[in-house]
mmCIF file of C-alpha atoms in Angstrom:
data_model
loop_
_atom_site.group_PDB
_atom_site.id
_atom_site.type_symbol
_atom_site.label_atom_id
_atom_site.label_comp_id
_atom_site.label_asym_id
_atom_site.label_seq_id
_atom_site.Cartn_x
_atom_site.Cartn_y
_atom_site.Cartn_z
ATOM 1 C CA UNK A 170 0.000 0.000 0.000
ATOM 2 C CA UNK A 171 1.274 3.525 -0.850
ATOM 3 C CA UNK A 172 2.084 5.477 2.741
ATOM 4 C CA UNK A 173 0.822 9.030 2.605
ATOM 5 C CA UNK A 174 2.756 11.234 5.127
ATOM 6 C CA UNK A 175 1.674 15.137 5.743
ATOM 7 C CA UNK A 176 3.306 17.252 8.042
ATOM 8 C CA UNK A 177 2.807 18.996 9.996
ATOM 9 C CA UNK A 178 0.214 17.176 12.082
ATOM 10 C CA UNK A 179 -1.267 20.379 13.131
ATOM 11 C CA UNK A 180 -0.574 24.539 12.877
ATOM 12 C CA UNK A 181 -1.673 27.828 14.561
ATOM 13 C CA UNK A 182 -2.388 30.559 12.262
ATOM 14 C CA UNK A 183 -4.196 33.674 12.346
ATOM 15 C CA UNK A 184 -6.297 35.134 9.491
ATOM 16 C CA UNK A 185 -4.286 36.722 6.318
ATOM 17 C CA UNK A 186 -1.375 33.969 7.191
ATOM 18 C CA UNK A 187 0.087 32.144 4.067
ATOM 19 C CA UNK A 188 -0.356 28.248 5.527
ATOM 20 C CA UNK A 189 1.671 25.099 3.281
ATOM 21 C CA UNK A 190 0.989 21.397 4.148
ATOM 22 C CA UNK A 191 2.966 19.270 3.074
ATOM 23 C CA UNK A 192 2.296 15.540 1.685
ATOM 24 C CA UNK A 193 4.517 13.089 0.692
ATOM 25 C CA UNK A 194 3.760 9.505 -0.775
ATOM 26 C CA UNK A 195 6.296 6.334 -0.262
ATOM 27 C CA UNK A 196 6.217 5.983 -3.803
ATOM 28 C CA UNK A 197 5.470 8.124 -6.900
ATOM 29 C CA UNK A 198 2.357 8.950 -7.738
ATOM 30 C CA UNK A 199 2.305 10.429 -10.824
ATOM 31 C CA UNK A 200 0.129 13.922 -9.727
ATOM 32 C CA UNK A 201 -2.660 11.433 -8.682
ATOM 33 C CA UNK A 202 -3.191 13.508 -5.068
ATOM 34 C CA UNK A 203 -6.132 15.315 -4.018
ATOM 35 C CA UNK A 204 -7.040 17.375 -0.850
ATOM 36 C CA UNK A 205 -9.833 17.400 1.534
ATOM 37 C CA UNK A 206 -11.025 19.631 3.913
ATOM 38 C CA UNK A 207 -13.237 18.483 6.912
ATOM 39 C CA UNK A 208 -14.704 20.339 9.730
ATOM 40 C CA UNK A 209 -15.526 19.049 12.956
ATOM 41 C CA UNK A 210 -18.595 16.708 12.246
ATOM 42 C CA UNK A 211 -19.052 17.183 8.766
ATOM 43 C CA UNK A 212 -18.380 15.013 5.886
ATOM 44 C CA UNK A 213 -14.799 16.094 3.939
ATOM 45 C CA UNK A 214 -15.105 18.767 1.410
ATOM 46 C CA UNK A 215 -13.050 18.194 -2.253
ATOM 47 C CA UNK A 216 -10.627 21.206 -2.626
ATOM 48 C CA UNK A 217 -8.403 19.770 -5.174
ATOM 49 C CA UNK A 218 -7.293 17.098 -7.694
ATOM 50 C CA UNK A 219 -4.548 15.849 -9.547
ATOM 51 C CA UNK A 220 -2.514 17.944 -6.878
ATOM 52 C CA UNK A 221 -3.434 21.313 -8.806
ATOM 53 C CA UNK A 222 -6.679 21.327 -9.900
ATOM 54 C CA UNK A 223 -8.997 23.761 -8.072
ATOM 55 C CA UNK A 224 -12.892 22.043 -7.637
ATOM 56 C CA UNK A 225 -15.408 24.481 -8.651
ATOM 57 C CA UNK A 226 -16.257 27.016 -5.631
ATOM 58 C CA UNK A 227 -12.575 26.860 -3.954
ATOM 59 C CA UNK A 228 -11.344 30.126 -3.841
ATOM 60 C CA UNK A 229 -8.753 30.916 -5.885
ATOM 61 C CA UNK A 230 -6.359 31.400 -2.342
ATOM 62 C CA UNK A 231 -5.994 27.737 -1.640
ATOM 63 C CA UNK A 232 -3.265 26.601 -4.442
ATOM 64 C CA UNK A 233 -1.616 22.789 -4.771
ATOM 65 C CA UNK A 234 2.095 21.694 -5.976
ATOM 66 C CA UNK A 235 3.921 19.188 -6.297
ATOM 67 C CA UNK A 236 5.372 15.586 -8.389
ATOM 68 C CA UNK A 237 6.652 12.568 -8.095
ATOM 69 C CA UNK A 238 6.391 11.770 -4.296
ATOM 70 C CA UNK A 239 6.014 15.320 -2.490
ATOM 71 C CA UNK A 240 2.680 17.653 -2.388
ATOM 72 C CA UNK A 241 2.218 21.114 -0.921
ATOM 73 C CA UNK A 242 -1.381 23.154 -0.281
ATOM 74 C CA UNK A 243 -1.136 26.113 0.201
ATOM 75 C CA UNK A 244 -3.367 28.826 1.239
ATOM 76 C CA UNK A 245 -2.546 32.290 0.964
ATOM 77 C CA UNK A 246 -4.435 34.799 3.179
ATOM 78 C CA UNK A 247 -5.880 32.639 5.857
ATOM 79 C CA UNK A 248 -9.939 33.253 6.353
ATOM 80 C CA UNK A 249 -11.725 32.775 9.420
ATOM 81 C CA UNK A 250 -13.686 29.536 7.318
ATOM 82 C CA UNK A 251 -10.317 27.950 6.698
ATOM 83 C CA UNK A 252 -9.387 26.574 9.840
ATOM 84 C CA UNK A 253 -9.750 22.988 9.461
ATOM 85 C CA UNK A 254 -8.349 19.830 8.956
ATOM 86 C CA UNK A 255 -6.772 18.922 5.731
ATOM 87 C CA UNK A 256 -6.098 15.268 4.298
ATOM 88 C CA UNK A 257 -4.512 14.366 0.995
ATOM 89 C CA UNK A 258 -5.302 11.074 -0.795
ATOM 90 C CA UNK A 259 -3.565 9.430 -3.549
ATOM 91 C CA UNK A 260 -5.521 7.938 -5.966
ATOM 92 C CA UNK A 261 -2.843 6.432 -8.298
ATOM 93 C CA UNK A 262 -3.875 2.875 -7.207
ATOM 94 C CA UNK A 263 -6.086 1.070 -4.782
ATOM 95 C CA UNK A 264 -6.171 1.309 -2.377
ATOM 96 C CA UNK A 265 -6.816 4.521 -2.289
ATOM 97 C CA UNK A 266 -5.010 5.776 1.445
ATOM 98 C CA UNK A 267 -5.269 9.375 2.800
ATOM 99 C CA UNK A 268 -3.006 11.140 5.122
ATOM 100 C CA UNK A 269 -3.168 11.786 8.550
ATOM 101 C CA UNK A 270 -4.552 15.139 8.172
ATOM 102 C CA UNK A 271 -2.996 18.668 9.375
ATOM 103 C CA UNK A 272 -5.255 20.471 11.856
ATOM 104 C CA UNK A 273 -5.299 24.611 10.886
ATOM 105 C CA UNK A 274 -6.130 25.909 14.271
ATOM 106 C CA UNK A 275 -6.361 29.358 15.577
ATOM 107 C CA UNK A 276 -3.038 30.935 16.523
ATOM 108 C CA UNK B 153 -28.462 17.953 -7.021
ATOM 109 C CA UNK B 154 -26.597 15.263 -5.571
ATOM 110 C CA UNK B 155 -27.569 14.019 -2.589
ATOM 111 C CA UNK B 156 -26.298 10.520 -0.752
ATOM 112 C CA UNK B 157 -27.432 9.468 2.909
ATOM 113 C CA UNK B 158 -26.726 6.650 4.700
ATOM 114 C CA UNK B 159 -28.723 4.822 7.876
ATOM 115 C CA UNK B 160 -28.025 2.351 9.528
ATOM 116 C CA UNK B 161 -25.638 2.962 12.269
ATOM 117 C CA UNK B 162 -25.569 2.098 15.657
ATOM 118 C CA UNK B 163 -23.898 0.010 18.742
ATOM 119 C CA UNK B 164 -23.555 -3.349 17.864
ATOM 120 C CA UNK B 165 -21.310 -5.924 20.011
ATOM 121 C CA UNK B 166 -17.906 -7.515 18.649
ATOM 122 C CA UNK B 167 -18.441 -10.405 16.741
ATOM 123 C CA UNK B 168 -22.048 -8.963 15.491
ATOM 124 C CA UNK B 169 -23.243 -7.554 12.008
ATOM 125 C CA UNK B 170 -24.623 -4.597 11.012
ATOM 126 C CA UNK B 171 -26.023 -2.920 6.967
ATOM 127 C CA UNK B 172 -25.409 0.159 6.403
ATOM 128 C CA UNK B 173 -27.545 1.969 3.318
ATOM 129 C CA UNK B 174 -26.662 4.891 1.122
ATOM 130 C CA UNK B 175 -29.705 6.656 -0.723
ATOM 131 C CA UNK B 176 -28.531 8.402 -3.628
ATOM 132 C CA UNK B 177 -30.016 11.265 -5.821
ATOM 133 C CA UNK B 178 -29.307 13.236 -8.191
ATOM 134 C CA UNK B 179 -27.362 9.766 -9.972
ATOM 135 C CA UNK B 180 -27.739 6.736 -10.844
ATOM 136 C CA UNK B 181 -25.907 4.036 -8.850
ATOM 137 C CA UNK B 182 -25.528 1.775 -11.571
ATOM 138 C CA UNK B 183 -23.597 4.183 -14.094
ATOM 139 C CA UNK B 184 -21.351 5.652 -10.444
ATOM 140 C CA UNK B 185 -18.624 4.007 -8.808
ATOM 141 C CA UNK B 186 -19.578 4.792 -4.907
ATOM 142 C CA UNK B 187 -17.141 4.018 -1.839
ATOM 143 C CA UNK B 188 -17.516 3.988 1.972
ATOM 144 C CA UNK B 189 -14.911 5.846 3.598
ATOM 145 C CA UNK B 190 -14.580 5.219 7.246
ATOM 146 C CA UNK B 191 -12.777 7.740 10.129
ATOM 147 C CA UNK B 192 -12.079 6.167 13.441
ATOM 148 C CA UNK B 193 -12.440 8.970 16.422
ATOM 149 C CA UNK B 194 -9.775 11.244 16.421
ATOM 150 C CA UNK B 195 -8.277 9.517 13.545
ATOM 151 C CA UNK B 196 -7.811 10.138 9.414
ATOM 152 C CA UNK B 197 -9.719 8.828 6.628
ATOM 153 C CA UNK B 198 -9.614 5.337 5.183
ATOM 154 C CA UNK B 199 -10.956 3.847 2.123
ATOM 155 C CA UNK B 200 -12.980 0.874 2.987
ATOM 156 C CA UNK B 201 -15.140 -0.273 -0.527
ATOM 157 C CA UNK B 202 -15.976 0.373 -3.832
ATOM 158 C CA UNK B 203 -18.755 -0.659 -6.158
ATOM 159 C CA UNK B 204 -17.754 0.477 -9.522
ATOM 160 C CA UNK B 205 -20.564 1.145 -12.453
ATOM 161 C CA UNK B 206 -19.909 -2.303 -13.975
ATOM 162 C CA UNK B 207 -20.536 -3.714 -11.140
ATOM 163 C CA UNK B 208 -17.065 -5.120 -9.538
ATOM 164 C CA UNK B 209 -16.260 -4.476 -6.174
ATOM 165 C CA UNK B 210 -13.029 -4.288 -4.382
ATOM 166 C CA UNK B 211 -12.668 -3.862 -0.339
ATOM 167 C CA UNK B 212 -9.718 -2.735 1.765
ATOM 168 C CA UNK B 213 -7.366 -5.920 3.486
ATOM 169 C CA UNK B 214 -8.534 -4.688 6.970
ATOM 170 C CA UNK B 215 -12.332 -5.544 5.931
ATOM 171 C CA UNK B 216 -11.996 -8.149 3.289
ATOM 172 C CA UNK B 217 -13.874 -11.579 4.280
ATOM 173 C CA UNK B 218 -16.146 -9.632 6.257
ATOM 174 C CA UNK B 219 -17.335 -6.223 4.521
ATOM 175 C CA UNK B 220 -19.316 -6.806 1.579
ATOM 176 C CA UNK B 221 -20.759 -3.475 -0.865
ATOM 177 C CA UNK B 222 -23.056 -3.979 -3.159
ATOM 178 C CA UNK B 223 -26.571 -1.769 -4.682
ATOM 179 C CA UNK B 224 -29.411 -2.368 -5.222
ATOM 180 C CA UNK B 225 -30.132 -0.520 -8.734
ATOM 181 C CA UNK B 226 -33.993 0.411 -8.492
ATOM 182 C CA UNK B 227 -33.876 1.686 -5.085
ATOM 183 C CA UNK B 228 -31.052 3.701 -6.014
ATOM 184 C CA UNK B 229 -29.084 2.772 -3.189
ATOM 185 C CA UNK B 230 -25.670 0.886 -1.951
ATOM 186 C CA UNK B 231 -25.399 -1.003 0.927
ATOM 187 C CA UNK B 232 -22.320 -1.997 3.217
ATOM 188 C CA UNK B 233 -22.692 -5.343 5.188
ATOM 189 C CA UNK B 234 -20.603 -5.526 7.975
ATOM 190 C CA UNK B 235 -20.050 -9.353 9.558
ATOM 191 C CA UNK B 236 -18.216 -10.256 12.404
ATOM 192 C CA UNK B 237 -17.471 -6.873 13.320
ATOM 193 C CA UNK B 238 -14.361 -6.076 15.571
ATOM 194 C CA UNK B 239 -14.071 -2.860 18.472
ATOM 195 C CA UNK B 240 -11.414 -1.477 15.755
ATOM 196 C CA UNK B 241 -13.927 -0.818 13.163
ATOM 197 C CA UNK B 242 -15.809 1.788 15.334
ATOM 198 C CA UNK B 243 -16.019 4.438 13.146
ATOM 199 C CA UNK B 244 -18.380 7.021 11.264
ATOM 200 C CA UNK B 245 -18.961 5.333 7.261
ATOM 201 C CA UNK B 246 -19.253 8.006 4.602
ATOM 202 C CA UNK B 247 -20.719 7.004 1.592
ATOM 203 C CA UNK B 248 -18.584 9.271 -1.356
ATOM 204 C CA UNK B 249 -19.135 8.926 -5.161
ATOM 205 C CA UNK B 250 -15.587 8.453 -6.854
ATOM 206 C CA UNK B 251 -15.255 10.407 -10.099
ATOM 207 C CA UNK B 252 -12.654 8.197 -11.592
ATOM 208 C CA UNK B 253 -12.189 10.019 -14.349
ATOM 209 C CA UNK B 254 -9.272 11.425 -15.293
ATOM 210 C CA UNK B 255 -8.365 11.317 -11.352
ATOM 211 C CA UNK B 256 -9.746 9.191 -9.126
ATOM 212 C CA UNK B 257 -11.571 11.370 -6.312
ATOM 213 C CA UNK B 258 -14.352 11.395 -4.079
ATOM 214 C CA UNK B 259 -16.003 14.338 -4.908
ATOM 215 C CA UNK B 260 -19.666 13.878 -2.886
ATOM 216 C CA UNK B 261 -20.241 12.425 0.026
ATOM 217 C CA UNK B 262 -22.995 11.563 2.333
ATOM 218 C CA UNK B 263 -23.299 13.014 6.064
ATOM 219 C CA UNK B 264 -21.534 9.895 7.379
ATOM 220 C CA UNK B 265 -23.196 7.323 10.230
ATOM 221 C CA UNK B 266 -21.803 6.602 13.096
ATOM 222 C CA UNK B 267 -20.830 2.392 13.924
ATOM 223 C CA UNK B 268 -19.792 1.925 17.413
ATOM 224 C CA UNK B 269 -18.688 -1.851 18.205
ATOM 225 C CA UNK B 270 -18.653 -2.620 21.588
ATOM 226 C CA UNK B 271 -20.135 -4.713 24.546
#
């Protein structure tokens, strides 16, 4: 199974901060990485696929990078809606295994 | 508009079974590929089954043997059938639809239901 490892586990920000996550997969996988964001007891939100791709309705502030084995999100200009928790998956091959997830808190 | 809720949920004891349903609309099940996706308190996401729109199913090791997914096409809805369950498989199941095209991703999900294993 393909290990997917973000750091950090968890941040404080405060609003306007530029955040980056990082995610990185034991093996290559190709771009196939997507990121979540879930807020305490909801369902996970789609931000972003094949590591770049914005889903329709993400603001253009959240921003994904990355090859090979190592991902970044970023998100530029923190907003009091952002703080969450944020969990890449890769999706090159089944099964499909998600990070830990990094916890945006407030600084 | 999409929509997919499960049911189902509740306390059962180790060793017991339990179905959990996913009503979808706004698709058809038969031309989706839907997954559970299960998150342990406190803990990350995991993958647990697919039912792809042919049909075929695949489940994750830690369930295979006793998780079975499967739909039923005119009620619109997929089902996960959890046998001898184990205290490590307390979790909340989301059902997600998997848009596996051109990247797989699960890009709807349900409002998750909650599985608690224990005696």
């Amino acid at each position: 199974d393909i290990q997917m490892t973000q750091s950090p586990s968890s941040l404080s920000a405060s609003v306007g901060d530029r955040v980056t996550i990082t995610c990185r997969a034991s093996q290559n996988i190709n771009k196939y990485l997507n990121w979540y964001q879930q807020k305490p007891g909801r369902a996970p939100r789609l931000l972003m696929s094949a590591a770049s791709t914005l889903q329709s309705g993400v603001p253009s502030r959240f921003s994904g990078s990355g090859s090979g084995t190592d991902y970044t999100l970023t998100i530029s200009n923190l907003q009091p809606e952002d703080f969450a928790t944020y969990s890449c998956q890769q999706s090159y091959t089944t099964p499909w295994t998600f990070g830990q997830g990094t916890e945006v808190a407030v600084k | 508009e999409l929509q997919l809720v499960e049911s189902g949920g509740g306390l059962v004891q180790p060793g017991g079974s339990l179905r959990l349903s996913c009503a979808a609309s706004g698709i058809s099940v038969s031309d989706s590929y839907l997954s559970w996706v299960r998150q342990a308190p406190g803990k990350g996401l995991e993958w647990v089954s697919v039912i792809r729109s042919g049909g075929t199913t695949s489940h994750a090791d830690s369930v295979t043997g006793r998780f079975i997914i499967s739909r039923d096409n005119y009620k619109n809805t997929v089902y996960l059938q959890m046998n001898n369950l184990r205290p490590e498989d307390t979790a909340v199941y989301y059902c997600a639809r998997l848009e596996p095209f051109p990247y797989f991703m699960f890009d709807s999900w349900g409002q998750g239901s909650l599985v608690t294993v224990s005696s």
